[in-house]
């Protein structure tokens, strides 16, 4: 990996990554995630305003030229960042870097695009979330764990999205320029920095290397339930949070240990949940690491009749891990975690967010032993759990009924 700094005060640092893929990409990372919004839903609306009209390009012109070059443009919203990514054929970087620079420096938030293009897209996504118990359980888990800031939802409320106006969008965009950064795949860092700096107009807003100040994250934990009898299935999330950055590598290993995902299709796997989850349950273990907080837990989806037994099995596995991990189990967990982390780095978004922290994190995970993984599991169990349930709440379990 290489790093370079642009030659002007207006351009951010550029991190470059090498990949075996024959294509190239550039990602602009703005500090405009949902934790930075002053009004609920603004970040979601801003992400859907990506690649609309700016001083150099119309929305239609952007689409037609991107397709002419065979490139793909995308925006991805996280709780801390808004990532604008261009993926393209090597040799076409001048056009796509100019496009990205033009959008972040001269975006024009027009009322007709907001009404005719952005609001409908946001409403479609927000309503789709309302039909997904799993996504709602994860969103609720963040709200219960962190309340404000990292607890802000990634999705606008369908009933309140029209309350988000152009001044709200423009303010968040301006705020997001603080701490902006660039990452590129299969490109030279100095060349990317030079092209980006040349594409910025003279009166471009400052792209500060200092991220906007946000309140320090506090983990609270708790339990909440939402009735939803129309989705056809239910979801339960049980987990814990921490604001200790040093615990993140061990949490990745613990997640790999708990995860029931097997290495071979149609196999029950070799983890502690192998053969212990009732049939019809889909289980996924997550680690959501942020700059000053992390949420760890397992999401269970299925019929309410089996989710209680599934949740109890997960809690038992966590308690067993806190009691001690054998050498083989620890080795398996560390190897699975390394594979997952390295696989995630194929994503331009993960490259942009992790940057130079990625290598150190992977090396730390690889060096973990059973004692370190057991220690972080024991520390989690001493804290207040985060438990959310969405679906048939008359049948879904409460936190204390599954051992939390």
Tab-separated table of C-alpha atoms in Angstrom, residues 113-381:
chain	number	residue	atom	x	y	z
A	113	UNK	CA	-34.318	16.551	-8.437
A	114	UNK	CA	-35.163	16.308	-4.750
A	115	UNK	CA	-38.875	15.923	-5.493
A	116	UNK	CA	-38.726	13.812	-8.640
A	117	UNK	CA	-35.659	11.605	-8.110
A	118	UNK	CA	-34.353	11.637	-4.552
A	119	UNK	CA	-37.483	11.447	-2.410
A	120	UNK	CA	-38.898	8.467	-4.382
A	121	UNK	CA	-35.611	6.545	-4.070
A	122	UNK	CA	-35.371	7.229	-0.351
A	123	UNK	CA	-38.982	6.195	0.200
A	124	UNK	CA	-38.486	2.933	-1.697
A	125	UNK	CA	-35.478	2.030	0.446
A	126	UNK	CA	-37.115	3.130	3.685
A	127	UNK	CA	-40.281	1.127	2.984
A	128	UNK	CA	-38.226	-1.925	2.049
A	129	UNK	CA	-36.576	-1.730	5.481
A	130	UNK	CA	-40.000	-1.708	7.129
A	131	UNK	CA	-40.633	-5.089	5.500
A	132	UNK	CA	-37.362	-6.598	6.752
A	133	UNK	CA	-37.440	-7.693	10.421
A	134	UNK	CA	-33.707	-8.474	10.262
A	135	UNK	CA	-32.687	-4.981	9.135
A	136	UNK	CA	-35.037	-3.382	11.641
A	137	UNK	CA	-33.560	-5.522	14.439
A	138	UNK	CA	-30.035	-4.353	13.532
A	139	UNK	CA	-31.116	-0.707	13.377
A	140	UNK	CA	-32.859	-1.028	16.729
A	141	UNK	CA	-29.775	-2.692	18.198
A	142	UNK	CA	-27.662	0.343	17.334
A	143	UNK	CA	-30.270	2.683	18.807
A	144	UNK	CA	-30.469	0.690	22.041
A	145	UNK	CA	-26.707	0.258	22.295
A	146	UNK	CA	-25.605	3.833	21.564
A	147	UNK	CA	-28.816	5.935	21.592
A	148	UNK	CA	-27.696	9.026	19.657
A	149	UNK	CA	-24.744	9.365	17.313
A	150	UNK	CA	-23.913	5.814	16.290
A	151	UNK	CA	-27.473	4.969	17.299
A	152	UNK	CA	-28.931	7.147	14.523
A	153	UNK	CA	-30.621	5.049	11.868
A	154	UNK	CA	-29.178	4.713	8.378
A	155	UNK	CA	-32.676	5.020	6.969
A	156	UNK	CA	-35.158	7.844	6.906
A	157	UNK	CA	-38.628	7.448	8.363
A	158	UNK	CA	-41.037	7.091	5.413
A	159	UNK	CA	-43.517	9.381	7.182
A	160	UNK	CA	-40.957	12.122	7.836
A	161	UNK	CA	-38.659	12.087	4.822
A	162	UNK	CA	-40.307	15.157	3.258
A	163	UNK	CA	-39.277	17.155	6.320
A	164	UNK	CA	-35.672	16.944	5.079
A	165	UNK	CA	-35.007	20.032	2.984
A	166	UNK	CA	-32.216	21.297	0.780
A	167	UNK	CA	-30.601	23.438	3.545
A	168	UNK	CA	-30.328	20.307	5.745
A	169	UNK	CA	-28.711	18.367	2.890
A	170	UNK	CA	-26.253	21.123	2.001
A	171	UNK	CA	-25.235	21.571	5.638
A	172	UNK	CA	-24.419	17.889	6.081
A	173	UNK	CA	-22.481	17.874	2.804
A	174	UNK	CA	-20.385	20.820	3.995
A	175	UNK	CA	-19.821	19.166	7.361
A	176	UNK	CA	-18.756	15.979	5.608
A	177	UNK	CA	-15.890	17.721	3.837
A	178	UNK	CA	-14.077	17.784	7.163
A	179	UNK	CA	-11.990	14.631	7.397
A	180	UNK	CA	-12.483	13.812	3.715
A	181	UNK	CA	-10.107	11.228	2.292
A	182	UNK	CA	-9.373	9.479	-0.983
A	183	UNK	CA	-8.512	5.860	-1.651
A	184	UNK	CA	-7.659	4.268	-4.972
A	185	UNK	CA	-7.140	0.745	-6.258
A	186	UNK	CA	-4.521	-0.100	-8.904
A	187	UNK	CA	-3.595	3.555	-9.422
A	188	UNK	CA	-0.592	5.701	-8.519
A	189	UNK	CA	-1.236	7.800	-5.413
A	190	UNK	CA	0.640	10.867	-6.651
A	191	UNK	CA	-1.184	10.782	-9.992
A	192	UNK	CA	-4.573	10.506	-8.279
A	193	UNK	CA	-3.736	13.415	-5.971
A	194	UNK	CA	-2.603	15.545	-8.904
A	195	UNK	CA	-5.697	14.814	-10.989
A	196	UNK	CA	-7.998	15.460	-8.048
A	197	UNK	CA	-6.318	18.753	-7.188
A	198	UNK	CA	-6.472	19.878	-10.829
A	199	UNK	CA	-10.205	19.085	-10.973
A	200	UNK	CA	-11.081	21.252	-7.977
A	201	UNK	CA	-12.185	24.801	-8.846
A	202	UNK	CA	-10.251	27.690	-7.345
A	203	UNK	CA	-13.117	28.567	-5.013
A	204	UNK	CA	-13.681	24.943	-3.914
A	205	UNK	CA	-14.607	24.487	-0.253
A	206	UNK	CA	-11.779	23.355	1.967
A	207	UNK	CA	-11.363	19.607	2.320
A	208	UNK	CA	-9.998	19.577	5.834
A	209	UNK	CA	-8.054	16.588	7.118
A	210	UNK	CA	-9.748	17.103	10.491
A	211	UNK	CA	-13.008	15.223	10.961
A	212	UNK	CA	-15.963	17.095	12.476
A	213	UNK	CA	-16.200	16.960	16.255
A	214	UNK	CA	-18.872	14.586	17.548
A	215	UNK	CA	-19.902	13.634	21.093
A	216	UNK	CA	-17.903	10.767	22.548
A	217	UNK	CA	-19.736	7.474	22.166
A	218	UNK	CA	-21.100	5.771	25.263
A	219	UNK	CA	-22.396	2.211	25.291
A	220	UNK	CA	-25.703	1.789	27.130
A	221	UNK	CA	-27.319	-1.497	26.120
A	222	UNK	CA	-30.882	-2.536	26.850
A	223	UNK	CA	-33.841	-4.317	25.317
A	224	UNK	CA	-36.671	-3.354	22.992
A	225	UNK	CA	-39.386	-5.069	20.958
A	226	UNK	CA	-41.465	-4.059	17.935
A	227	UNK	CA	-44.568	-5.894	16.797
A	228	UNK	CA	-44.690	-6.776	13.102
A	229	UNK	CA	-47.192	-9.414	12.071
A	230	UNK	CA	-47.003	-8.812	8.325
A	231	UNK	CA	-43.432	-9.793	7.396
A	232	UNK	CA	-44.017	-13.539	7.772
A	233	UNK	CA	-40.912	-14.104	9.903
A	234	UNK	CA	-39.298	-12.643	12.988
A	235	UNK	CA	-35.804	-11.565	13.978
A	236	UNK	CA	-33.882	-11.361	17.237
A	237	UNK	CA	-30.522	-9.655	17.813
A	238	UNK	CA	-28.532	-10.368	20.962
A	239	UNK	CA	-25.180	-8.783	21.551
A	240	UNK	CA	-22.978	-6.389	23.467
A	241	UNK	CA	-21.112	-3.174	22.834
A	242	UNK	CA	-17.808	-1.672	23.864
A	243	UNK	CA	-15.915	1.579	23.447
A	244	UNK	CA	-12.527	-0.091	23.932
A	245	UNK	CA	-10.677	-0.068	20.610
A	246	UNK	CA	-8.151	-2.674	21.768
A	247	UNK	CA	-10.944	-5.250	22.046
A	248	UNK	CA	-11.881	-5.125	18.333
A	249	UNK	CA	-9.440	-7.788	17.034
A	250	UNK	CA	-10.549	-10.245	19.735
A	251	UNK	CA	-14.191	-9.467	18.915
A	252	UNK	CA	-13.565	-10.442	15.293
A	253	UNK	CA	-12.092	-13.742	16.494
A	254	UNK	CA	-14.976	-14.295	18.919
A	255	UNK	CA	-17.464	-13.646	16.116
A	256	UNK	CA	-15.677	-16.199	13.941
A	257	UNK	CA	-15.790	-18.711	16.805
A	258	UNK	CA	-19.517	-18.189	17.455
A	259	UNK	CA	-20.554	-17.981	13.802
A	260	UNK	CA	-22.404	-21.118	12.645
A	261	UNK	CA	-21.400	-20.563	9.012
A	262	UNK	CA	-19.572	-23.754	7.899
A	263	UNK	CA	-16.556	-23.914	5.612
A	264	UNK	CA	-18.239	-26.579	3.473
A	265	UNK	CA	-21.740	-26.287	2.044
A	266	UNK	CA	-24.324	-28.588	3.634
A	267	UNK	CA	-22.002	-29.155	6.594
A	268	UNK	CA	-22.953	-28.304	10.169
A	269	UNK	CA	-19.465	-26.871	10.734
A	270	UNK	CA	-17.154	-27.387	13.665
A	271	UNK	CA	-18.063	-24.407	15.866
A	272	UNK	CA	-19.879	-24.443	19.204
A	273	UNK	CA	-23.277	-23.969	17.526
A	274	UNK	CA	-22.826	-26.895	15.134
A	275	UNK	CA	-25.978	-28.999	15.347
A	276	UNK	CA	-27.365	-26.974	18.242
A	277	UNK	CA	-29.521	-24.476	16.376
A	278	UNK	CA	-33.099	-25.567	15.658
A	279	UNK	CA	-34.025	-26.161	12.051
A	280	UNK	CA	-35.357	-23.182	10.121
A	281	UNK	CA	-33.112	-20.624	11.821
A	282	UNK	CA	-30.721	-18.425	9.879
A	283	UNK	CA	-27.948	-17.065	12.113
A	284	UNK	CA	-25.275	-14.450	11.380
A	285	UNK	CA	-22.688	-13.046	13.766
A	286	UNK	CA	-21.636	-9.421	13.286
A	287	UNK	CA	-18.918	-7.056	14.418
A	288	UNK	CA	-19.670	-3.391	13.673
A	289	UNK	CA	-16.453	-1.468	14.437
A	290	UNK	CA	-16.579	2.335	14.479
A	291	UNK	CA	-14.037	4.995	15.377
A	292	UNK	CA	-15.010	5.092	19.055
A	293	UNK	CA	-17.374	2.183	19.608
A	294	UNK	CA	-18.115	-1.373	18.508
A	295	UNK	CA	-21.282	-3.451	18.443
A	296	UNK	CA	-20.938	-7.240	18.527
A	297	UNK	CA	-23.751	-9.755	18.340
A	298	UNK	CA	-25.719	-12.460	16.571
A	299	UNK	CA	-28.809	-11.956	14.441
A	300	UNK	CA	-31.313	-14.814	14.316
A	301	UNK	CA	-34.098	-15.037	11.742
A	302	UNK	CA	-36.911	-17.550	11.586
A	303	UNK	CA	-40.255	-18.447	13.089
A	304	UNK	CA	-40.935	-17.262	16.660
A	305	UNK	CA	-41.395	-20.866	17.784
A	306	UNK	CA	-37.693	-21.676	17.345
A	307	UNK	CA	-35.997	-18.331	17.979
A	308	UNK	CA	-36.011	-18.753	21.762
A	309	UNK	CA	-34.088	-22.041	21.587
A	310	UNK	CA	-31.720	-20.518	19.028
A	311	UNK	CA	-31.016	-17.483	21.203
A	312	UNK	CA	-30.396	-19.695	24.230
A	313	UNK	CA	-27.887	-21.731	22.216
A	314	UNK	CA	-26.001	-18.566	21.237
A	315	UNK	CA	-25.852	-17.326	24.837
A	316	UNK	CA	-24.613	-20.735	25.994
A	317	UNK	CA	-21.880	-20.650	23.341
A	318	UNK	CA	-20.785	-17.207	24.533
A	319	UNK	CA	-20.639	-18.343	28.149
A	320	UNK	CA	-18.666	-21.430	27.174
A	321	UNK	CA	-16.209	-19.225	25.262
A	322	UNK	CA	-15.803	-17.011	28.323
A	323	UNK	CA	-14.976	-20.114	30.338
A	324	UNK	CA	-12.038	-20.968	28.111
A	325	UNK	CA	-11.117	-21.846	24.542
A	326	UNK	CA	-8.955	-24.774	23.543
A	327	UNK	CA	-5.913	-24.354	21.308
A	328	UNK	CA	-7.617	-25.785	18.224
A	329	UNK	CA	-10.774	-23.686	18.694
A	330	UNK	CA	-8.699	-20.523	19.117
A	331	UNK	CA	-6.614	-21.316	16.050
A	332	UNK	CA	-9.767	-21.934	14.004
A	333	UNK	CA	-11.346	-18.685	15.187
A	334	UNK	CA	-8.256	-16.598	14.423
A	335	UNK	CA	-7.873	-18.116	10.953
A	336	UNK	CA	-11.555	-17.560	10.084
A	337	UNK	CA	-11.381	-13.985	11.326
A	338	UNK	CA	-8.259	-13.260	9.258
A	339	UNK	CA	-9.911	-14.689	6.155
A	340	UNK	CA	-13.040	-12.584	6.718
A	341	UNK	CA	-11.058	-9.375	7.268
A	342	UNK	CA	-8.830	-9.913	4.252
A	343	UNK	CA	-11.822	-10.787	2.086
A	344	UNK	CA	-13.554	-7.567	3.140
A	345	UNK	CA	-10.555	-5.560	1.937
A	346	UNK	CA	-11.491	-6.424	-1.634
A	347	UNK	CA	-14.269	-3.857	-1.202
A	348	UNK	CA	-13.336	-0.252	-2.090
A	349	UNK	CA	-15.440	0.930	0.854
A	350	UNK	CA	-13.572	-1.225	3.378
A	351	UNK	CA	-10.251	-0.122	1.886
A	352	UNK	CA	-11.268	3.512	2.286
A	353	UNK	CA	-12.531	3.107	5.850
A	354	UNK	CA	-9.812	0.852	7.259
A	355	UNK	CA	-6.840	2.192	5.330
A	356	UNK	CA	-3.540	1.603	7.042
A	357	UNK	CA	-5.278	0.105	10.111
A	358	UNK	CA	-6.168	-3.000	8.109
A	359	UNK	CA	-2.751	-4.662	8.140
A	360	UNK	CA	-2.208	-4.096	11.851
A	361	UNK	CA	-5.677	-5.439	12.660
A	362	UNK	CA	-5.179	-8.616	10.603
A	363	UNK	CA	-1.780	-9.240	12.200
A	364	UNK	CA	-3.221	-8.757	15.683
A	365	UNK	CA	-6.068	-11.182	15.007
A	366	UNK	CA	-3.628	-13.790	13.725
A	367	UNK	CA	-1.613	-13.616	16.942
A	368	UNK	CA	-4.565	-14.088	19.307
A	369	UNK	CA	-4.699	-17.114	21.573
A	370	UNK	CA	-7.585	-18.725	23.422
A	371	UNK	CA	-6.991	-16.703	26.567
A	372	UNK	CA	-7.393	-13.382	24.759
A	373	UNK	CA	-10.617	-14.476	23.072
A	374	UNK	CA	-12.034	-15.871	26.323
A	375	UNK	CA	-11.141	-12.664	28.132
A	376	UNK	CA	-13.092	-10.432	25.758
A	377	UNK	CA	-16.089	-12.819	25.928
A	378	UNK	CA	-16.050	-12.668	29.730
A	379	UNK	CA	-15.842	-8.855	29.688
A	380	UNK	CA	-18.820	-8.635	27.351
A	381	UNK	CA	-20.953	-10.867	29.548
